Amino acid sequence: MDQLSMFNLGNKGKAATQTEPMQEAVAAPQNAQKKRNDPSQSIPQNTSTMGEIYNTIISELRAYFQKNNFVTGVIGLSGGIDSSLTLKLAVDAIGSENIIGAILPEIGLTAQESITHAKKLAEFLGVKTYYHPINALVIDFKLVPWKPSELAQMNSRARTRSVLLYSLANTFNGLVLGTSNKSEILLGYGTKYGDLAADIDRNGSGRDAWR
């Protein structure tokens, strides 16, 4: 896979105000948009070590959205552990009504079981989803006047999904939540401008779960 890259926030195709790192997130400005519901009221304040990590992630994630005046989060759902965890954390932090899930399989390659898992979890958590196979989009990458390597094709799939996620984020004025875990980040296992592209990745930084 490509080497690790830094993430930049773009909004509606234009350079956006630089958002601040997660660990510096603080209380929301006075003019931040209010959500219909306050998920913090229902979050169990677990005092165990795992509970403390969970509570910290939730509070920092919520504060990050509030500080940067965003309400909507966009997540690519694969049906796997990492995107499922990201979805649950996001729902607990900013509310299911503020999350958009994108299920972007490649028909013939993506397991139907993974698609089913992604759909069922989103439905269970009350999250709106968009389903769109990427087959028609990635085929053009094979029509170039050179023969793309298998590595190039793999990275093109990841980048195609990233383009769609940011299309959703720009359309609904939201932030893309990354789903890479900390081990992947440290190993550089991912696609630059692809699955590593995100406005915020709470699984892969700070006090997070290791894979």
Coordinates of C-alpha atoms in Angstrom, one line a residue:
M1 CA 0.0 0.0 0.0
D2 CA 1.0 3.6 -0.3
Q3 CA 2.8 5.4 2.5
L4 CA 1.0 7.2 5.2
S5 CA -0.2 10.7 4.4
M6 CA -1.4 13.7 6.4
F7 CA -5.1 14.6 6.2
N8 CA -6.5 18.0 5.2
L9 CA -10.0 19.3 5.5
G10 CA -11.8 20.5 2.4
N11 CA -15.3 21.9 2.3
K12 CA -17.3 22.3 -0.9
G13 CA -14.1 22.1 -3.0
K14 CA -12.5 25.1 -1.3
A15 CA -9.7 25.3 1.3
A16 CA -11.3 25.2 4.7
T17 CA -10.3 26.8 8.0
Q18 CA -7.7 24.5 9.6
T19 CA -9.3 22.4 12.2
E20 CA -7.3 21.7 15.4
P21 CA -6.0 18.4 16.7
M22 CA -8.3 16.1 18.6
Q23 CA -6.4 16.4 21.9
E24 CA -6.9 20.2 21.8
A25 CA -10.7 20.0 21.4
V26 CA -12.6 22.1 23.9
A27 CA -16.1 23.2 24.6
A28 CA -18.3 24.4 21.7
P29 CA -18.4 28.0 20.7
Q30 CA -21.6 29.9 21.6
N31 CA -22.7 30.0 18.0
A32 CA -22.2 26.2 17.4
Q33 CA -25.3 24.5 15.9
K34 CA -27.4 22.6 18.3
K35 CA -28.4 19.0 17.7
R36 CA -32.0 17.9 18.1
N37 CA -30.9 15.5 20.9
D38 CA -28.0 15.5 23.3
P39 CA -26.5 12.0 23.2
S40 CA -24.3 12.8 26.2
Q41 CA -27.4 12.5 28.4
S42 CA -27.6 8.7 27.7
I43 CA -23.9 7.8 27.7
P44 CA -23.0 5.5 30.7
Q45 CA -20.2 7.0 32.8
N46 CA -18.3 3.8 33.2
T47 CA -15.4 4.3 35.7
S48 CA -13.4 1.2 34.6
T49 CA -10.2 1.7 32.5
M50 CA -12.1 0.7 29.3
G51 CA -15.0 2.9 30.3
E52 CA -12.6 5.9 30.9
I53 CA -11.2 5.4 27.4
Y54 CA -14.6 5.2 25.9
N55 CA -15.9 8.3 27.8
T56 CA -12.8 10.3 26.7
I57 CA -13.2 9.3 23.0
I58 CA -16.8 10.2 23.0
S59 CA -16.4 13.6 24.7
E60 CA -13.4 14.6 22.6
L61 CA -15.2 13.5 19.4
R62 CA -18.2 15.6 20.3
A63 CA -16.1 18.6 21.2
Y64 CA -14.2 18.4 17.9
F65 CA -17.4 18.6 15.9
Q66 CA -18.7 21.5 18.1
K67 CA -15.4 23.4 18.1
N68 CA -15.3 23.3 14.3
N69 CA -19.0 24.1 13.8
F70 CA -19.9 20.8 12.1
V71 CA -22.9 18.7 12.9
T72 CA -22.8 15.8 10.3
G73 CA -20.4 12.9 10.2
V74 CA -19.8 10.7 7.1
I75 CA -18.5 7.1 7.5
G76 CA -17.7 4.5 5.0
L77 CA -19.2 1.2 6.2
S78 CA -17.5 -2.0 5.2
G79 CA -19.2 -4.4 7.6
G80 CA -15.9 -4.9 9.4
I81 CA -14.8 -4.3 13.0
D82 CA -13.1 -0.9 12.5
S83 CA -15.9 0.8 10.6
S84 CA -18.5 -0.7 12.9
L85 CA -16.6 0.6 16.0
T86 CA -16.3 4.1 14.4
L87 CA -20.0 4.1 13.6
K88 CA -21.0 3.2 17.2
L89 CA -18.6 5.8 18.7
A90 CA -19.9 8.5 16.3
V91 CA -23.5 7.7 17.1
D92 CA -22.8 7.9 20.8
A93 CA -21.0 11.2 20.4
I94 CA -23.2 13.2 18.0
G95 CA -26.3 11.2 17.6
S96 CA -27.5 8.8 14.9
E97 CA -29.5 11.6 13.2
N98 CA -26.3 13.4 12.4
I99 CA -24.5 10.4 10.9
I100 CA -24.5 9.3 7.2
G101 CA -23.2 5.9 6.3
A102 CA -21.9 5.0 2.9
I103 CA -21.8 1.3 1.8
L104 CA -19.6 1.2 -1.3
P105 CA -18.9 -2.4 -2.3
E106 CA -17.3 -3.8 -5.4
I107 CA -19.8 -6.3 -6.7
G108 CA -18.0 -9.6 -7.4
L109 CA -15.2 -8.8 -4.9
T110 CA -16.9 -7.6 -1.7
A111 CA -18.5 -10.4 0.3
Q112 CA -22.3 -10.2 0.5
E113 CA -21.9 -11.0 4.2
S114 CA -20.0 -7.8 4.7
I115 CA -22.6 -5.7 2.9
T116 CA -25.3 -7.3 5.0
H117 CA -23.5 -6.6 8.2
A118 CA -23.0 -3.0 7.3
K119 CA -26.7 -2.5 6.4
K120 CA -27.9 -4.3 9.5
L121 CA -25.7 -2.4 11.9
A122 CA -26.7 1.0 10.4
E123 CA -30.3 0.0 10.6
F124 CA -30.0 -1.1 14.2
L125 CA -28.3 2.2 15.2
G126 CA -30.8 4.2 13.2
V127 CA -28.3 5.6 10.8
K128 CA -29.2 6.8 7.3
T129 CA -27.1 5.0 4.6
Y130 CA -26.4 5.3 0.9
Y131 CA -25.6 2.2 -1.1
H132 CA -23.6 2.5 -4.3
P133 CA -21.3 -0.2 -5.8
I134 CA -18.1 1.3 -7.2
N135 CA -17.7 -1.1 -10.2
A136 CA -18.7 1.4 -12.9
L137 CA -16.3 4.0 -11.4
V138 CA -13.2 1.8 -11.1
I139 CA -13.5 0.3 -14.6
D140 CA -12.2 3.5 -16.2
F141 CA -8.9 3.1 -14.3
K142 CA -8.3 -0.1 -16.4
L143 CA -8.9 1.8 -19.7
V144 CA -5.8 3.9 -19.5
P145 CA -3.1 3.5 -22.2
W146 CA -0.9 1.5 -19.8
K147 CA -1.6 -1.7 -17.8
P148 CA -2.2 -0.8 -14.2
S149 CA -0.5 -3.1 -11.7
E150 CA -2.5 -5.0 -9.1
L151 CA -1.2 -2.6 -6.5
A152 CA -2.4 0.4 -8.5
Q153 CA -5.8 -1.1 -9.0
M154 CA -6.1 -1.8 -5.3
N155 CA -5.3 1.8 -4.4
S156 CA -7.6 3.1 -7.1
R157 CA -10.5 1.3 -5.4
A158 CA -9.7 2.9 -2.0
R159 CA -9.4 6.3 -3.6
T160 CA -12.6 5.9 -5.5
R161 CA -14.4 5.3 -2.2
S162 CA -12.7 8.3 -0.7
V163 CA -13.9 10.5 -3.5
L164 CA -17.5 9.3 -2.8
L165 CA -17.2 9.9 0.9
Y166 CA -16.0 13.5 0.3
S167 CA -18.8 14.0 -2.2
L168 CA -21.2 13.2 0.6
A169 CA -19.4 15.3 3.1
N170 CA -19.3 18.3 0.8
T171 CA -23.0 17.9 -0.1
F172 CA -24.2 17.7 3.5
N173 CA -21.5 20.0 5.0
G174 CA -20.0 17.2 7.1
L175 CA -16.7 15.7 8.2
V176 CA -15.4 12.3 7.0
L177 CA -14.6 10.0 9.9
G178 CA -11.7 7.7 9.3
T179 CA -11.9 4.0 10.2
S180 CA -8.2 3.0 10.2
N181 CA -7.0 1.5 13.5
K182 CA -3.9 2.4 15.4
S183 CA -1.8 -0.5 14.3
E184 CA -2.6 0.3 10.6
I185 CA -1.6 3.9 11.1
L186 CA 1.7 2.9 12.8
L187 CA 2.6 0.4 10.1
G188 CA 1.6 2.7 7.3
Y189 CA -0.9 0.0 6.1
G190 CA -3.4 1.9 4.0
T191 CA -3.8 3.9 0.8
K192 CA -2.7 7.5 0.7
Y193 CA -5.7 9.7 -0.3
G194 CA -7.8 6.5 0.0
D195 CA -8.8 4.8 3.2
L196 CA -6.3 6.9 5.1
A197 CA -8.0 10.1 4.0
A198 CA -10.2 11.5 6.7
D199 CA -10.9 14.7 8.6
I200 CA -10.7 12.9 11.9
D201 CA -9.7 9.3 12.8
R202 CA -10.5 8.5 16.4
N203 CA -9.6 4.8 16.1
G204 CA -6.1 5.5 15.0
S205 CA -4.9 8.2 17.4
G206 CA -4.6 8.9 21.1
R207 CA -6.2 6.6 23.6
D208 CA -7.6 4.0 21.3
A209 CA -8.1 0.3 20.7
W210 CA -5.2 -1.6 19.2
R211 CA -5.9 -4.2 16.6

